[in-house]
PDB file of C-alpha atoms and ligand atoms in Angstrom:
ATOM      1  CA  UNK A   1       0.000   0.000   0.000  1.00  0.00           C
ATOM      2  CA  UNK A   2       1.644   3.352  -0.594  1.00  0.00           C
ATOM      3  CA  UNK A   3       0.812   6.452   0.567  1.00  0.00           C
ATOM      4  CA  UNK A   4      -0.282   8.046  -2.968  1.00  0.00           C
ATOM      5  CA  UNK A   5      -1.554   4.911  -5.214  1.00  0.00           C
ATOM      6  CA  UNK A   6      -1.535   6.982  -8.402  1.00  0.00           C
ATOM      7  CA  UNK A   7       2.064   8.693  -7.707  1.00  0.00           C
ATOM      8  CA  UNK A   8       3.698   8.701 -10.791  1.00  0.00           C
ATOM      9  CA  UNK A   9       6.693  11.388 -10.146  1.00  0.00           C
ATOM     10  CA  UNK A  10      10.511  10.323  -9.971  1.00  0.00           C
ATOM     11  CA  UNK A  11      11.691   7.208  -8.338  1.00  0.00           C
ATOM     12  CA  UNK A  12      13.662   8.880  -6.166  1.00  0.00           C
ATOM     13  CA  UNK A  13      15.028  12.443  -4.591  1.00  0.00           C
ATOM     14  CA  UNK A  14      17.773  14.250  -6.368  1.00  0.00           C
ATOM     15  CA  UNK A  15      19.938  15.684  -3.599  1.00  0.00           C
ATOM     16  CA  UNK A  16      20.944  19.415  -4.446  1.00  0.00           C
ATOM     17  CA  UNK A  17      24.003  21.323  -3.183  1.00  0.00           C
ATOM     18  CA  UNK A  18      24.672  19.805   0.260  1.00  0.00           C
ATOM     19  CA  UNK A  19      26.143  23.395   1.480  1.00  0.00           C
ATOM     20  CA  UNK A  20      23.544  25.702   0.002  1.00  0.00           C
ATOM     21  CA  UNK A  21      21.912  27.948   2.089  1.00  0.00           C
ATOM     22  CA  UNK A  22      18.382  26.799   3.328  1.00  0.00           C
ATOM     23  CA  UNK A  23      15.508  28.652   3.035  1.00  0.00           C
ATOM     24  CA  UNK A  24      13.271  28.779   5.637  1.00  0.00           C
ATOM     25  CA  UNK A  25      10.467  26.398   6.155  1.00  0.00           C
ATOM     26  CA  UNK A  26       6.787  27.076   6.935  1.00  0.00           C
ATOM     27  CA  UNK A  27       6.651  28.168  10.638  1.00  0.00           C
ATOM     28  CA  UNK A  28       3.412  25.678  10.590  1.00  0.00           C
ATOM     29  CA  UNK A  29       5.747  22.856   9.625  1.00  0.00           C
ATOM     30  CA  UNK A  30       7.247  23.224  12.235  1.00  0.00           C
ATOM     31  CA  UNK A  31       4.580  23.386  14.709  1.00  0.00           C
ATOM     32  CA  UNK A  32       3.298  20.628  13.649  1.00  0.00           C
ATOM     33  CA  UNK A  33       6.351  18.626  13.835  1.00  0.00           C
ATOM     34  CA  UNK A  34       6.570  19.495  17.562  1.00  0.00           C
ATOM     35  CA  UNK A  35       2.925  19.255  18.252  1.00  0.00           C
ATOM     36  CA  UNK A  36       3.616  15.596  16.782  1.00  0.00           C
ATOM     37  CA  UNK A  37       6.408  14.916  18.869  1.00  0.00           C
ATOM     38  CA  UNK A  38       3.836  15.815  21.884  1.00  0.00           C
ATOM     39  CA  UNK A  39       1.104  13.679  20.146  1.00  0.00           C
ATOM     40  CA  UNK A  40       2.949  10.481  20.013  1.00  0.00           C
ATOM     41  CA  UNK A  41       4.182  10.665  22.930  1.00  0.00           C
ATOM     42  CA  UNK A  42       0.568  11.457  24.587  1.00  0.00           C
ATOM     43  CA  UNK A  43      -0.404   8.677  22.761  1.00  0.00           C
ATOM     44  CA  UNK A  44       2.050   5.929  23.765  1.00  0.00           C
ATOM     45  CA  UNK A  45       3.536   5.606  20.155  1.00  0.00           C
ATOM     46  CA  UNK A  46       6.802   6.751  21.581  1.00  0.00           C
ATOM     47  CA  UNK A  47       8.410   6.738  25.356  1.00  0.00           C
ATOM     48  CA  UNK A  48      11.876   8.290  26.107  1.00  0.00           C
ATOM     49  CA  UNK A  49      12.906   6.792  22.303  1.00  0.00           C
ATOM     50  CA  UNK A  50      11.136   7.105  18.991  1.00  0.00           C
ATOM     51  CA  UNK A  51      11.114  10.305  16.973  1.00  0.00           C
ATOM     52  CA  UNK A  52       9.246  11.760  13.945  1.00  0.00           C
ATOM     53  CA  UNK A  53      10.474  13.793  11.066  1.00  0.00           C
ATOM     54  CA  UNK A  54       9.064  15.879   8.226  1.00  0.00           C
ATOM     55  CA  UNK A  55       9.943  17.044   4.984  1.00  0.00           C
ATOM     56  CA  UNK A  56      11.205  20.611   3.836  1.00  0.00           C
ATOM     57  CA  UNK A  57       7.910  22.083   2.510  1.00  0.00           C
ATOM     58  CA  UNK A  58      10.946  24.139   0.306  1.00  0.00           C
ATOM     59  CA  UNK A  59      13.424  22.039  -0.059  1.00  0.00           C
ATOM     60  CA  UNK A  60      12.556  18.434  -0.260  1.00  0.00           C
ATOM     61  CA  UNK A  61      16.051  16.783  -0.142  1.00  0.00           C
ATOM     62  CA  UNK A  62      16.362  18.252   3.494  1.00  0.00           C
ATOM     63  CA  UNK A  63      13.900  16.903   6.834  1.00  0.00           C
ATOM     64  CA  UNK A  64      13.658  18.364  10.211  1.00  0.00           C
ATOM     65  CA  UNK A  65      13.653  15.977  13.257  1.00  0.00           C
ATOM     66  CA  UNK A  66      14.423  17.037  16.394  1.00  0.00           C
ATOM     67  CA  UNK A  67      17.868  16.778  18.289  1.00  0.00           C
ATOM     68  CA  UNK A  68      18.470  13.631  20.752  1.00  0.00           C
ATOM     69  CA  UNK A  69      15.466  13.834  23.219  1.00  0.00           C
ATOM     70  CA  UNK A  70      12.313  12.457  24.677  1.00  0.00           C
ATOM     71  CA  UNK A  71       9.755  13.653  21.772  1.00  0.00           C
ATOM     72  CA  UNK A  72       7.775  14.622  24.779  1.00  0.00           C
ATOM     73  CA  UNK A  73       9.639  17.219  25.517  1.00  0.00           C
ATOM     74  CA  UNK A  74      10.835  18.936  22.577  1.00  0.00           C
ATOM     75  CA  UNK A  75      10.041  22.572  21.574  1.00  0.00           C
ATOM     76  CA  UNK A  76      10.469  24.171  18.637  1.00  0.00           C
ATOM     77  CA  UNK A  77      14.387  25.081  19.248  1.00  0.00           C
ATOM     78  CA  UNK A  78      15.245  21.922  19.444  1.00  0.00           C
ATOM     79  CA  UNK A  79      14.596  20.910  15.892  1.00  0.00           C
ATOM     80  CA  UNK A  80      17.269  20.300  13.536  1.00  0.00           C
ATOM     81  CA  UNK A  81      17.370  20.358   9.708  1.00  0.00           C
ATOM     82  CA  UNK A  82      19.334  17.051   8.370  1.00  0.00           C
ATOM     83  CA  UNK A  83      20.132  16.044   4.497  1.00  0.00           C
ATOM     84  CA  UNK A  84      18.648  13.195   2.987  1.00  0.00           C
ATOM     85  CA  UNK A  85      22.023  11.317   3.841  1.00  0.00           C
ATOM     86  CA  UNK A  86      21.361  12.665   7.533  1.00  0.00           C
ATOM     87  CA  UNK A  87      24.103  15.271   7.901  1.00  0.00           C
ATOM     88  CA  UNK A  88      22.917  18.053  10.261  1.00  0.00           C
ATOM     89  CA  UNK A  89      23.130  21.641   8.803  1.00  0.00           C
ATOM     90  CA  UNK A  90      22.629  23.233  11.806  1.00  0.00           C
ATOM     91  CA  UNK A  91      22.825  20.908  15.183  1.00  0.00           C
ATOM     92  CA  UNK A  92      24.823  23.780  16.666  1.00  0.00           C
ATOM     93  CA  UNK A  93      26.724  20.888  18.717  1.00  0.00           C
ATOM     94  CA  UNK A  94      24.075  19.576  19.641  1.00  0.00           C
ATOM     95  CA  UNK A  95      23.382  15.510  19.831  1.00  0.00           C
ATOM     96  CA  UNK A  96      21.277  13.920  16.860  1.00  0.00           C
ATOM     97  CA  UNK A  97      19.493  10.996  16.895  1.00  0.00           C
ATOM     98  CA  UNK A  98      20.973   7.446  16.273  1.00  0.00           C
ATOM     99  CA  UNK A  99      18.925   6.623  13.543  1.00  0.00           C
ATOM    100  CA  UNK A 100      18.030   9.363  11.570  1.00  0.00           C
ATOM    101  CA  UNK A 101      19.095   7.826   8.683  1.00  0.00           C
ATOM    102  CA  UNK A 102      15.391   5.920   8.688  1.00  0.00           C
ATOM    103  CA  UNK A 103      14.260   8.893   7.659  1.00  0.00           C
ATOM    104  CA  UNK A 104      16.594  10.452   5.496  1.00  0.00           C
ATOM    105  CA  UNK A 105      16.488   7.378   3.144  1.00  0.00           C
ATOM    106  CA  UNK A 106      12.978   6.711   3.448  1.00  0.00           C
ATOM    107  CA  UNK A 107      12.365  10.556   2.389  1.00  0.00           C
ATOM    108  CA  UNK A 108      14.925   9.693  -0.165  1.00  0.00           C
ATOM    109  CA  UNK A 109      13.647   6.786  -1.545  1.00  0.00           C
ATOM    110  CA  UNK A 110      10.372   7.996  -1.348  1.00  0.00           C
ATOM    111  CA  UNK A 111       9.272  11.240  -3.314  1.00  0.00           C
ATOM    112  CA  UNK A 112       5.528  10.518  -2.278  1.00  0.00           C
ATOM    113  CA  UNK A 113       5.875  10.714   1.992  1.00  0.00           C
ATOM    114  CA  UNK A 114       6.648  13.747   3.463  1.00  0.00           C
ATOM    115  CA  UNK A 115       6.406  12.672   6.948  1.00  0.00           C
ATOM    116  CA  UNK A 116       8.213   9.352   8.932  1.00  0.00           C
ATOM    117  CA  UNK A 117       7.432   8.441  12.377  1.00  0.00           C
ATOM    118  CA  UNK A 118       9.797   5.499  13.788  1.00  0.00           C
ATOM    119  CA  UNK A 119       8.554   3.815  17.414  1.00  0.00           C
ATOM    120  CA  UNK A 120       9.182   0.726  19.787  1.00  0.00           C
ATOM    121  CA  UNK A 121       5.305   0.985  20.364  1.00  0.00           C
ATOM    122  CA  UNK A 122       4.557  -2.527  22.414  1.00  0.00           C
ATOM    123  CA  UNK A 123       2.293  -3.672  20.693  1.00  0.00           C
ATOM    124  CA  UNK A 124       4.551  -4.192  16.778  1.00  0.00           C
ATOM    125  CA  UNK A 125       7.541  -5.671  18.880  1.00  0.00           C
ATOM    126  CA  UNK A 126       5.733  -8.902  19.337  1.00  0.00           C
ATOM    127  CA  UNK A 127       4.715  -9.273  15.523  1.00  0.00           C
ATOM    128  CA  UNK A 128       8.036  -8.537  14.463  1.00  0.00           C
ATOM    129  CA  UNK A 129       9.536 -11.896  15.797  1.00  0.00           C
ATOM    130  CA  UNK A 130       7.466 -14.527  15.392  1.00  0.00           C
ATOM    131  CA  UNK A 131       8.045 -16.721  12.092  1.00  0.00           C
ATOM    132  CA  UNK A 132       4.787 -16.938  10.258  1.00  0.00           C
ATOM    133  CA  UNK A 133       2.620 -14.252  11.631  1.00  0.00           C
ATOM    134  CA  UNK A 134       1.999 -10.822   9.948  1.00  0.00           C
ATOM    135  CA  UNK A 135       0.789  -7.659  11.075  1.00  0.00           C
ATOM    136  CA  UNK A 136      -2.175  -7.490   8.593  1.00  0.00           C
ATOM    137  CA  UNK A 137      -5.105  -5.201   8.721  1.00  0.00           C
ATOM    138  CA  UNK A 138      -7.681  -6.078  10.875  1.00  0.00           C
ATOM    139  CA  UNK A 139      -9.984  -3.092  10.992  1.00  0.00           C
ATOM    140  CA  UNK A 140     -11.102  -0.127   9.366  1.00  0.00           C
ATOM    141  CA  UNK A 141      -9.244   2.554  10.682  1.00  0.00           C
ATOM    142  CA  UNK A 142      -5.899   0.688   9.765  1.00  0.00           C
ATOM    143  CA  UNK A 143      -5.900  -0.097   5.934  1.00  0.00           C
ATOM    144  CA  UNK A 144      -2.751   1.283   5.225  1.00  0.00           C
ATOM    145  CA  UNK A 145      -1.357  -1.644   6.734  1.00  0.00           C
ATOM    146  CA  UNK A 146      -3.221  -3.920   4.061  1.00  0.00           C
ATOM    147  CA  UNK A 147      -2.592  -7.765   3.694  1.00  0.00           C
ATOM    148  CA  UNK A 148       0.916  -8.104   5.049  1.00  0.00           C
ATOM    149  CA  UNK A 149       3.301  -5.774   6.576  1.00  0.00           C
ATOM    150  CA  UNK A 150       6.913  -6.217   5.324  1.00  0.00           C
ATOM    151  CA  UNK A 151       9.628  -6.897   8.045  1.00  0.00           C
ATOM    152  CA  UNK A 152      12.673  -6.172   8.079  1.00  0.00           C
ATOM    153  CA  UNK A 153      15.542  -8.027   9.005  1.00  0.00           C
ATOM    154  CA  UNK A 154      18.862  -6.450  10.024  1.00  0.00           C
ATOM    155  CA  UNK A 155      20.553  -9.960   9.965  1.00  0.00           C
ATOM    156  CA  UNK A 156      20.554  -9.616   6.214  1.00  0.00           C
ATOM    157  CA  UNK A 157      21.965  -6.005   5.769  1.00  0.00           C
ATOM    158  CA  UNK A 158      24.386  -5.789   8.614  1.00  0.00           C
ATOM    159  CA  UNK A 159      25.020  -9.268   9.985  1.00  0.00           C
ATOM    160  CA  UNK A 160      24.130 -11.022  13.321  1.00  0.00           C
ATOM    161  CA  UNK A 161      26.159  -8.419  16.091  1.00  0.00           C
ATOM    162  CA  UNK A 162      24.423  -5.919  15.068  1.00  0.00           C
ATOM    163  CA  UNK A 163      22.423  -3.235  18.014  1.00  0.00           C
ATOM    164  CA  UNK A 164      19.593  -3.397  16.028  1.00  0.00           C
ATOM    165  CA  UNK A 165      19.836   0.261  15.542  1.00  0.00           C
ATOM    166  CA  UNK A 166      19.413   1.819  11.845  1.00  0.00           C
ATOM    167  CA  UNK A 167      22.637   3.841  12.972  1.00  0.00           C
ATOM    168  CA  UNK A 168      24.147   4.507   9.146  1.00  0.00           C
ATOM    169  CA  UNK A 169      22.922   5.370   5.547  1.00  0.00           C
ATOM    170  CA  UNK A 170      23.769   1.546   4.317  1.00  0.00           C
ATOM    171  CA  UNK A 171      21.088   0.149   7.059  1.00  0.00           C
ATOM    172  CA  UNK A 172      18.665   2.825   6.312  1.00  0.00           C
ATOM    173  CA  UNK A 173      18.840   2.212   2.751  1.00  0.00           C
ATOM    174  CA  UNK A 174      17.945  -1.471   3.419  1.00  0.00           C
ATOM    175  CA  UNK A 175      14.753  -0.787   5.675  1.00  0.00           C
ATOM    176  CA  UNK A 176      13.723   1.877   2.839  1.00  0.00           C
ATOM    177  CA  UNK A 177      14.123  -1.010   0.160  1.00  0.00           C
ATOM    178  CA  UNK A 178      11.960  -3.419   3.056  1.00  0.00           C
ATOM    179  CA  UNK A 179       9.488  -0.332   3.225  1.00  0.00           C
ATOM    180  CA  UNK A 180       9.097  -0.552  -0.692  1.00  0.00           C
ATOM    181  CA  UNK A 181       5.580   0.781  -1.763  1.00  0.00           C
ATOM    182  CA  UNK A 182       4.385  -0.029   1.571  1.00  0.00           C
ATOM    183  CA  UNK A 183       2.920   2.715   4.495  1.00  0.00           C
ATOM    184  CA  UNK A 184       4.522   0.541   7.488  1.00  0.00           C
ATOM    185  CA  UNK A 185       7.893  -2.085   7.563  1.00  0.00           C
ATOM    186  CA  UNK A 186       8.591  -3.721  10.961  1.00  0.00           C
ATOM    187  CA  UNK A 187      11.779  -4.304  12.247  1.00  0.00           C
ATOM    188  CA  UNK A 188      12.977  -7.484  13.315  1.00  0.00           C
ATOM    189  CA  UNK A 189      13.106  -7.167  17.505  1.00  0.00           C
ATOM    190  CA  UNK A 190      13.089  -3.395  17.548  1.00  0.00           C
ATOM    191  CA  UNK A 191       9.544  -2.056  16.457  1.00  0.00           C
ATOM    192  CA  UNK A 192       8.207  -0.137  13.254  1.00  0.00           C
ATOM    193  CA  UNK A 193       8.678   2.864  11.095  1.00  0.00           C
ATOM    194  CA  UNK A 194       5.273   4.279   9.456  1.00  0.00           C
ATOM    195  CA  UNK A 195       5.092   6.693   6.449  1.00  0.00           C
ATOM    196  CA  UNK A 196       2.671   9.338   5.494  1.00  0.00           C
ATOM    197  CA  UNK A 197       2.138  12.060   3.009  1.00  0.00           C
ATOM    198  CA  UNK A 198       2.019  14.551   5.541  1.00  0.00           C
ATOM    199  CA  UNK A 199       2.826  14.715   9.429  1.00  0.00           C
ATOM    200  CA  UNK A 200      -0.887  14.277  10.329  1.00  0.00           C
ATOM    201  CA  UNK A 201      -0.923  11.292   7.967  1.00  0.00           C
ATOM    202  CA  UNK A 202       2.037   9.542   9.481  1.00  0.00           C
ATOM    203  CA  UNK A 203       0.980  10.131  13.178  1.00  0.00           C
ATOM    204  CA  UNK A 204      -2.950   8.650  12.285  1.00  0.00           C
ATOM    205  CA  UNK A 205      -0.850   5.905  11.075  1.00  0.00           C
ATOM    206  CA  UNK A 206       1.594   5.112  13.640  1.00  0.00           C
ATOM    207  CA  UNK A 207      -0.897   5.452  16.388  1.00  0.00           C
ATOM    208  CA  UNK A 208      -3.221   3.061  14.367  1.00  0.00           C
ATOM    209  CA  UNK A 209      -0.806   0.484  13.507  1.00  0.00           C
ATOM    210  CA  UNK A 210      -0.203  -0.224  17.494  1.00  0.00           C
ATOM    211  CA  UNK A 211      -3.820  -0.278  18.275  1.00  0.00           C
ATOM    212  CA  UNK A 212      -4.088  -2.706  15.012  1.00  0.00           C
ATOM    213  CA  UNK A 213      -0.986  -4.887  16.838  1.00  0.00           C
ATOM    214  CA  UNK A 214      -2.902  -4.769  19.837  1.00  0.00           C
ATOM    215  CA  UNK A 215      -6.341  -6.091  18.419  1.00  0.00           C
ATOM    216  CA  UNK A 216      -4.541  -8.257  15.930  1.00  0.00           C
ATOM    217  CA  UNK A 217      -2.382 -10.213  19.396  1.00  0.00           C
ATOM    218  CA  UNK A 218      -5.878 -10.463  20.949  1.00  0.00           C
ATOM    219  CA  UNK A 219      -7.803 -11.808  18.523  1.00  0.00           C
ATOM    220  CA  UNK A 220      -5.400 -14.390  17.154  1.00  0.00           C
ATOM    221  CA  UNK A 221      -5.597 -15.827  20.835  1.00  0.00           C
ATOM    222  CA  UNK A 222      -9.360 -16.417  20.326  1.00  0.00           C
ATOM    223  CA  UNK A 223      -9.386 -18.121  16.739  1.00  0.00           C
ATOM    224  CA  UNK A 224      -8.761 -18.009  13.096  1.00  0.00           C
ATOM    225  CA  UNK A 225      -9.018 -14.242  12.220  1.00  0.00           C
ATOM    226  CA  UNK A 226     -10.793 -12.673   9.496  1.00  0.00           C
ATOM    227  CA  UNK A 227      -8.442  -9.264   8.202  1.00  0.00           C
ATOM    228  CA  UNK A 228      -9.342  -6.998   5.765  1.00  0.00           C
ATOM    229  CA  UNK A 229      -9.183  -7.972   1.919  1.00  0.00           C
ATOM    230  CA  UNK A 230      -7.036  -6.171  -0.219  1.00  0.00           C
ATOM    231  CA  UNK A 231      -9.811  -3.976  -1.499  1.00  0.00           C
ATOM    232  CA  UNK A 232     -11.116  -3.474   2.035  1.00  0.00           C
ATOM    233  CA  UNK A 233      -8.209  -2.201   2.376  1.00  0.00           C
ATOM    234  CA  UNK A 234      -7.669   0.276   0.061  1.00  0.00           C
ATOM    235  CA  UNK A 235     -11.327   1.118   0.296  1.00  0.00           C
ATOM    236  CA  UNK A 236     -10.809   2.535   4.096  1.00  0.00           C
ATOM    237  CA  UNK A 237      -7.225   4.614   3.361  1.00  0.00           C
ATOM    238  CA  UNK A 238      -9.502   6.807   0.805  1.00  0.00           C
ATOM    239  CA  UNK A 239     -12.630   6.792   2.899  1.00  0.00           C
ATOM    240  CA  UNK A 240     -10.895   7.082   6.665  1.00  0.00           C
ATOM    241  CA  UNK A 241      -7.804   8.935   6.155  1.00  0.00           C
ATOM    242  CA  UNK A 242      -9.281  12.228   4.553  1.00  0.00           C
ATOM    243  CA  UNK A 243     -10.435  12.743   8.579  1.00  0.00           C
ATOM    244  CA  UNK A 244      -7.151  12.665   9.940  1.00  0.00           C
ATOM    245  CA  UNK A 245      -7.619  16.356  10.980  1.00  0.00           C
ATOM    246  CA  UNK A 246     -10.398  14.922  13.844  1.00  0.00           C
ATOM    247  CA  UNK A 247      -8.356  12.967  15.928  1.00  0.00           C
ATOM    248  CA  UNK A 248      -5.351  15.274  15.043  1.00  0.00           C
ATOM    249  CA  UNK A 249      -7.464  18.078  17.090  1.00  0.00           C
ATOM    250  CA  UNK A 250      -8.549  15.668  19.674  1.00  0.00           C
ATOM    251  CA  UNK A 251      -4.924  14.139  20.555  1.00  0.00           C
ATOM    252  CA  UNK A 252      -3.450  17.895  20.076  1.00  0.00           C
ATOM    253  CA  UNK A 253      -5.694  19.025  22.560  1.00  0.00           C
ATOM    254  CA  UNK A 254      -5.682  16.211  25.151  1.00  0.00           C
ATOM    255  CA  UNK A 255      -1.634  16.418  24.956  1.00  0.00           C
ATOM    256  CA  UNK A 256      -1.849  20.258  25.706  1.00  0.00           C
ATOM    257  CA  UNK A 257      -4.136  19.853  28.325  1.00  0.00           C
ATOM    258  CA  UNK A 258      -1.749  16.905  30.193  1.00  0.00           C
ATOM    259  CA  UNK A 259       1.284  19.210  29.886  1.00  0.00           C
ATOM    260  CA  UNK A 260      -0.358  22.319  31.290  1.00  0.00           C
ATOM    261  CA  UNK A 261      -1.711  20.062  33.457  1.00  0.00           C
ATOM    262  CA  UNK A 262       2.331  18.773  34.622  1.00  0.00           C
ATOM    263  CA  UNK A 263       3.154  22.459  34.471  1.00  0.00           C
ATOM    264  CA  UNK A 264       5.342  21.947  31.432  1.00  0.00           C
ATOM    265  CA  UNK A 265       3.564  24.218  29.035  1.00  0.00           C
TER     266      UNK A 265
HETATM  267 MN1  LIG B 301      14.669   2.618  17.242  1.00  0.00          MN
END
């Protein structure tokens, strides 16, 4: 399933002069990308670890993602602007992620997303290791995931002593090629990275695609389950996605309210 099923532009992002000047994004963009960081977070997507990036709405081989943090807790100064090969233009010494390169090859790879969200959510880890069993869509409000999400396996890109981590552009290249046409790729013992054409997109999704895990674990304990068909599937990203805004509004307020309410506004 891909995030645009007509998309028909290049097969990949050309990558301009790395030391040209940036211009500067949307100020929305980037209130989004925090008020996502707060979202996920309020949502149990992410915990101390996970992290969500976005596209230049100008430039679109550069992404903004926020410096080494708990998403909870990130403002609008601490987001950094990265290359597509996840070189920070302006980190100011301060720590990046680990694993930006998920996103900076998935952006790369992808011309269609705009927005990645990457997460250990509890729910995917369990999926992600058992032989034979696929996180598949099981309801409506998660047909993105459609008949099988793709896993990926570090073992095959960067041997077996590996941390797991997608910590260089090689690995991230891999989990991009895993991530194909698809909206969502697991990873092998380490969780799931979910795509979208825009930052609302990709936060419906990733918050979706653990409550998905979660029904999916509890139904397979009662029986044979019944998922959605591939038509089903594609049926509910056109019909259910063009609301993302709703639950965007709902989770944006709920997360402002709990961080008033912890005096951390
Ligand atoms: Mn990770």
């Amino acid at each position: 399933m891909s995030s645009d099923h007509s998309y028909t532009g290049p097969a990949s992002v050309e990558i301009a002069d790395e030391a040209a000047p940036s211009e500067a994004p949307s100020p929305d963009l980037l209130n989004e990308l925090v008020a996502a960081n707060h979202i996920l977070f309020d949502q149990g997507v992410v915990d101390a670890f996970g992290h969500v990036a976005v596209r230049h709405d100008k430039r679109p081989d550069r992404f903004f993602l926020a410096r080494n943090m708990a998403p909870g807790q990130v403002t609008r100064d601490d987001i950094v602007e990265f290359t597509l090969d996840g070189k920070a233009v302006d980190a100011g010494g301060r720590r990046v992620y680990l694993e930006r390169f998920i996103h900076g090859q998935i952006l790369r790879a992808r011309p269609d997303v705009n927005a990645v969200v990457h997460s250990h959510s509890h729910s995917i880890v369990p999926l992600s290791v058992v032989q034979g069993v696929q996180l598949k869509a099981i309801f409506h409000m998660a047909g993105f995931i459609g008949t099988g999400a793709p896993v990926f396996e570090i073992r095959e890109a960067g041997g077996d002593s590996t941390d797991l981590l997608i910590s260089n552009n090689e690995l991230g290249r891999a989990l991009a090629q895993k991530l194909d046409r698809h909206d969502i790729v697991l990873m092998r013992g380490h969780g799931s990275t979910v795509a979208g054409n825009s930052v609302k997109q990709a936060v419906y999704r990733a918050v979706y695609a653990e409550l998905n895990a979660r029904y999916q674990l509890q139904a397979m304990q009662l029986g044979e389950v019944t998922f959605l068909t591939p038509g089903e599937s594609l049926a509910c990203i056109k019909n259910v996605e063009g609301q993302v805004q709703r639950p965007w509004d709902l989770w944006l307020e709920q997360a402002r309210l709990r961080r008033s309410g912890n005096g951390a506004l």
